[in-house]
């Protein structure tokens, strides 16, 4: 009986807290898959194993970041490489705005011509997949 009263009191005090979506509910599998495709295209690998994957469709610009490994059978310690992707909007079709692998970023406004070229190549490959 005590437990029922406690549960009723908690529900009455904060019903919105019980109905609020969990942080994972805000994730966007489509953004995550788009970022995985960016990584595969940039790294020239047919498959990629992912570790932690996070997406942020509510941010401006929306994006995703993930840890990855190119090993066939990776151990948990093998997921030390990271990629971050930014897109023009949070829904498909996504247009790549910028991406960073480790501490190096690639985008349309990069001063380094090689980095700008790699960005344009990956964006062209992503546009072809639509």
PDB file of C-alpha atoms in Angstrom:
ATOM      1  CA  UNK A   1       0.000   0.000   0.000  1.00  0.00           C
ATOM      2  CA  UNK A   2       2.876   2.370   0.816  1.00  0.00           C
ATOM      3  CA  UNK A   3       4.337   1.814  -2.659  1.00  0.00           C
ATOM      4  CA  UNK A   4       1.028   2.576  -4.353  1.00  0.00           C
ATOM      5  CA  UNK A   5       0.691   5.825  -2.411  1.00  0.00           C
ATOM      6  CA  UNK A   6       4.280   6.797  -3.227  1.00  0.00           C
ATOM      7  CA  UNK A   7       3.738   6.102  -6.931  1.00  0.00           C
ATOM      8  CA  UNK A   8       0.513   8.127  -6.920  1.00  0.00           C
ATOM      9  CA  UNK A   9       2.260  11.018  -5.190  1.00  0.00           C
ATOM     10  CA  UNK A  10       5.103  10.992  -7.713  1.00  0.00           C
ATOM     11  CA  UNK A  11       2.703  10.892 -10.639  1.00  0.00           C
ATOM     12  CA  UNK A  12       0.666  13.786  -9.254  1.00  0.00           C
ATOM     13  CA  UNK A  13       3.768  15.850  -8.556  1.00  0.00           C
ATOM     14  CA  UNK A  14       5.392  15.436 -11.944  1.00  0.00           C
ATOM     15  CA  UNK A  15       3.349  13.767 -14.691  1.00  0.00           C
ATOM     16  CA  UNK A  16       5.359  15.453 -17.456  1.00  0.00           C
ATOM     17  CA  UNK A  17       8.584  13.935 -16.168  1.00  0.00           C
ATOM     18  CA  UNK A  18       7.204  10.443 -16.674  1.00  0.00           C
ATOM     19  CA  UNK A  19       6.001  11.210 -20.194  1.00  0.00           C
ATOM     20  CA  UNK A  20       9.120  13.059 -21.380  1.00  0.00           C
ATOM     21  CA  UNK A  21      11.079  11.246 -24.094  1.00  0.00           C
ATOM     22  CA  UNK A  22      14.372   9.736 -23.127  1.00  0.00           C
ATOM     23  CA  UNK A  23      17.537  11.347 -24.561  1.00  0.00           C
ATOM     24  CA  UNK A  24      17.887   8.469 -27.006  1.00  0.00           C
ATOM     25  CA  UNK A  25      14.455   9.250 -28.432  1.00  0.00           C
ATOM     26  CA  UNK A  26      15.808  12.488 -29.879  1.00  0.00           C
ATOM     27  CA  UNK A  27      18.357  10.554 -31.916  1.00  0.00           C
ATOM     28  CA  UNK A  28      17.998  10.444 -35.698  1.00  0.00           C
ATOM     29  CA  UNK A  29      18.915   7.125 -37.341  1.00  0.00           C
ATOM     30  CA  UNK A  30      18.833   8.836 -40.761  1.00  0.00           C
ATOM     31  CA  UNK A  31      21.425  11.441 -39.705  1.00  0.00           C
ATOM     32  CA  UNK A  32      23.552   8.695 -38.199  1.00  0.00           C
ATOM     33  CA  UNK A  33      23.430   6.620 -41.395  1.00  0.00           C
ATOM     34  CA  UNK A  34      24.314   9.686 -43.461  1.00  0.00           C
ATOM     35  CA  UNK A  35      27.381  10.316 -41.283  1.00  0.00           C
ATOM     36  CA  UNK A  36      28.399   6.653 -41.587  1.00  0.00           C
ATOM     37  CA  UNK A  37      28.154   7.041 -45.379  1.00  0.00           C
ATOM     38  CA  UNK A  38      30.387  10.138 -45.187  1.00  0.00           C
ATOM     39  CA  UNK A  39      32.981   8.145 -43.239  1.00  0.00           C
ATOM     40  CA  UNK A  40      32.881   5.209 -45.677  1.00  0.00           C
ATOM     41  CA  UNK A  41      33.238   7.509 -48.678  1.00  0.00           C
ATOM     42  CA  UNK A  42      36.079   9.490 -47.140  1.00  0.00           C
ATOM     43  CA  UNK A  43      37.986   6.453 -45.849  1.00  0.00           C
ATOM     44  CA  UNK A  44      37.322   4.403 -49.012  1.00  0.00           C
ATOM     45  CA  UNK A  45      36.111   1.384 -47.046  1.00  0.00           C
ATOM     46  CA  UNK A  46      33.142  -0.851 -47.909  1.00  0.00           C
ATOM     47  CA  UNK A  47      32.142  -1.397 -44.288  1.00  0.00           C
ATOM     48  CA  UNK A  48      32.605   0.376 -41.010  1.00  0.00           C
ATOM     49  CA  UNK A  49      32.009  -0.814 -37.483  1.00  0.00           C
ATOM     50  CA  UNK A  50      30.571   1.853 -35.204  1.00  0.00           C
ATOM     51  CA  UNK A  51      30.952   2.281 -31.471  1.00  0.00           C
ATOM     52  CA  UNK A  52      29.127   5.196 -29.850  1.00  0.00           C
ATOM     53  CA  UNK A  53      26.763   6.979 -32.231  1.00  0.00           C
ATOM     54  CA  UNK A  54      25.022  10.252 -31.407  1.00  0.00           C
ATOM     55  CA  UNK A  55      22.858  12.497 -33.539  1.00  0.00           C
ATOM     56  CA  UNK A  56      21.539  15.990 -33.013  1.00  0.00           C
ATOM     57  CA  UNK A  57      18.622  16.744 -35.351  1.00  0.00           C
ATOM     58  CA  UNK A  58      17.492  19.629 -33.136  1.00  0.00           C
ATOM     59  CA  UNK A  59      20.740  21.625 -33.417  1.00  0.00           C
ATOM     60  CA  UNK A  60      21.578  24.199 -36.061  1.00  0.00           C
ATOM     61  CA  UNK A  61      23.137  22.797 -38.156  1.00  0.00           C
ATOM     62  CA  UNK A  62      21.907  19.274 -37.413  1.00  0.00           C
ATOM     63  CA  UNK A  63      24.532  16.593 -37.280  1.00  0.00           C
ATOM     64  CA  UNK A  64      25.918  13.362 -35.938  1.00  0.00           C
ATOM     65  CA  UNK A  65      29.122  12.053 -34.491  1.00  0.00           C
ATOM     66  CA  UNK A  66      30.370   8.563 -33.932  1.00  0.00           C
ATOM     67  CA  UNK A  67      33.353   6.465 -33.051  1.00  0.00           C
ATOM     68  CA  UNK A  68      34.362   3.842 -35.582  1.00  0.00           C
ATOM     69  CA  UNK A  69      36.799   1.124 -36.488  1.00  0.00           C
ATOM     70  CA  UNK A  70      37.753  -0.262 -39.875  1.00  0.00           C
ATOM     71  CA  UNK A  71      38.865  -3.587 -38.353  1.00  0.00           C
ATOM     72  CA  UNK A  72      36.864  -6.670 -39.269  1.00  0.00           C
ATOM     73  CA  UNK A  73      36.381  -7.873 -35.679  1.00  0.00           C
ATOM     74  CA  UNK A  74      37.083  -4.830 -33.495  1.00  0.00           C
ATOM     75  CA  UNK A  75      37.592  -4.903 -29.755  1.00  0.00           C
ATOM     76  CA  UNK A  76      36.017  -2.156 -27.610  1.00  0.00           C
ATOM     77  CA  UNK A  77      39.384  -0.373 -27.468  1.00  0.00           C
ATOM     78  CA  UNK A  78      39.544  -0.225 -31.292  1.00  0.00           C
ATOM     79  CA  UNK A  79      36.802   2.444 -31.474  1.00  0.00           C
ATOM     80  CA  UNK A  80      39.187   5.347 -30.981  1.00  0.00           C
ATOM     81  CA  UNK A  81      38.645   7.163 -34.284  1.00  0.00           C
ATOM     82  CA  UNK A  82      35.874   9.755 -34.443  1.00  0.00           C
ATOM     83  CA  UNK A  83      33.930  11.552 -37.166  1.00  0.00           C
ATOM     84  CA  UNK A  84      31.535  14.482 -36.845  1.00  0.00           C
ATOM     85  CA  UNK A  85      29.155  15.498 -39.642  1.00  0.00           C
ATOM     86  CA  UNK A  86      27.018  18.599 -40.151  1.00  0.00           C
ATOM     87  CA  UNK A  87      24.115  18.735 -42.599  1.00  0.00           C
ATOM     88  CA  UNK A  88      21.879  21.483 -43.959  1.00  0.00           C
ATOM     89  CA  UNK A  89      18.708  20.113 -42.338  1.00  0.00           C
ATOM     90  CA  UNK A  90      17.521  17.363 -40.030  1.00  0.00           C
ATOM     91  CA  UNK A  91      15.465  15.475 -42.640  1.00  0.00           C
ATOM     92  CA  UNK A  92      16.296  13.728 -45.883  1.00  0.00           C
ATOM     93  CA  UNK A  93      17.646  14.565 -48.351  1.00  0.00           C
ATOM     94  CA  UNK A  94      20.681  15.637 -46.339  1.00  0.00           C
ATOM     95  CA  UNK A  95      23.242  17.973 -47.864  1.00  0.00           C
ATOM     96  CA  UNK A  96      26.666  17.731 -46.281  1.00  0.00           C
ATOM     97  CA  UNK A  97      27.917  21.067 -44.955  1.00  0.00           C
ATOM     98  CA  UNK A  98      31.075  20.018 -43.126  1.00  0.00           C
ATOM     99  CA  UNK A  99      32.740  17.012 -41.514  1.00  0.00           C
ATOM    100  CA  UNK A 100      35.671  16.442 -39.199  1.00  0.00           C
ATOM    101  CA  UNK A 101      37.745  13.312 -38.801  1.00  0.00           C
ATOM    102  CA  UNK A 102      39.697  13.414 -35.557  1.00  0.00           C
ATOM    103  CA  UNK A 103      40.974  17.014 -35.384  1.00  0.00           C
ATOM    104  CA  UNK A 104      40.924  17.739 -39.126  1.00  0.00           C
ATOM    105  CA  UNK A 105      37.868  19.379 -40.665  1.00  0.00           C
ATOM    106  CA  UNK A 106      36.722  19.466 -44.277  1.00  0.00           C
ATOM    107  CA  UNK A 107      34.288  21.981 -45.691  1.00  0.00           C
ATOM    108  CA  UNK A 108      33.544  24.394 -48.526  1.00  0.00           C
ATOM    109  CA  UNK A 109      35.340  27.304 -46.843  1.00  0.00           C
ATOM    110  CA  UNK A 110      38.585  25.536 -45.963  1.00  0.00           C
ATOM    111  CA  UNK A 111      41.713  27.524 -46.786  1.00  0.00           C
ATOM    112  CA  UNK A 112      43.636  24.322 -47.492  1.00  0.00           C
ATOM    113  CA  UNK A 113      42.784  23.329 -51.068  1.00  0.00           C
ATOM    114  CA  UNK A 114      43.274  19.600 -50.438  1.00  0.00           C
ATOM    115  CA  UNK A 115      40.794  19.644 -47.546  1.00  0.00           C
ATOM    116  CA  UNK A 116      38.277  21.623 -49.589  1.00  0.00           C
ATOM    117  CA  UNK A 117      38.732  19.161 -52.474  1.00  0.00           C
ATOM    118  CA  UNK A 118      38.165  16.119 -50.187  1.00  0.00           C
ATOM    119  CA  UNK A 119      34.980  17.788 -48.909  1.00  0.00           C
ATOM    120  CA  UNK A 120      33.728  18.405 -52.455  1.00  0.00           C
ATOM    121  CA  UNK A 121      34.482  14.794 -53.400  1.00  0.00           C
ATOM    122  CA  UNK A 122      32.580  13.367 -50.435  1.00  0.00           C
ATOM    123  CA  UNK A 123      29.663  15.755 -50.964  1.00  0.00           C
ATOM    124  CA  UNK A 124      29.475  14.740 -54.653  1.00  0.00           C
ATOM    125  CA  UNK A 125      29.429  11.057 -53.671  1.00  0.00           C
ATOM    126  CA  UNK A 126      26.695  11.720 -51.095  1.00  0.00           C
ATOM    127  CA  UNK A 127      24.631  13.669 -53.642  1.00  0.00           C
ATOM    128  CA  UNK A 128      24.861  10.731 -56.068  1.00  0.00           C
ATOM    129  CA  UNK A 129      23.392   8.379 -53.453  1.00  0.00           C
ATOM    130  CA  UNK A 130      20.128  10.336 -53.206  1.00  0.00           C
TER     131      UNK A 130
END
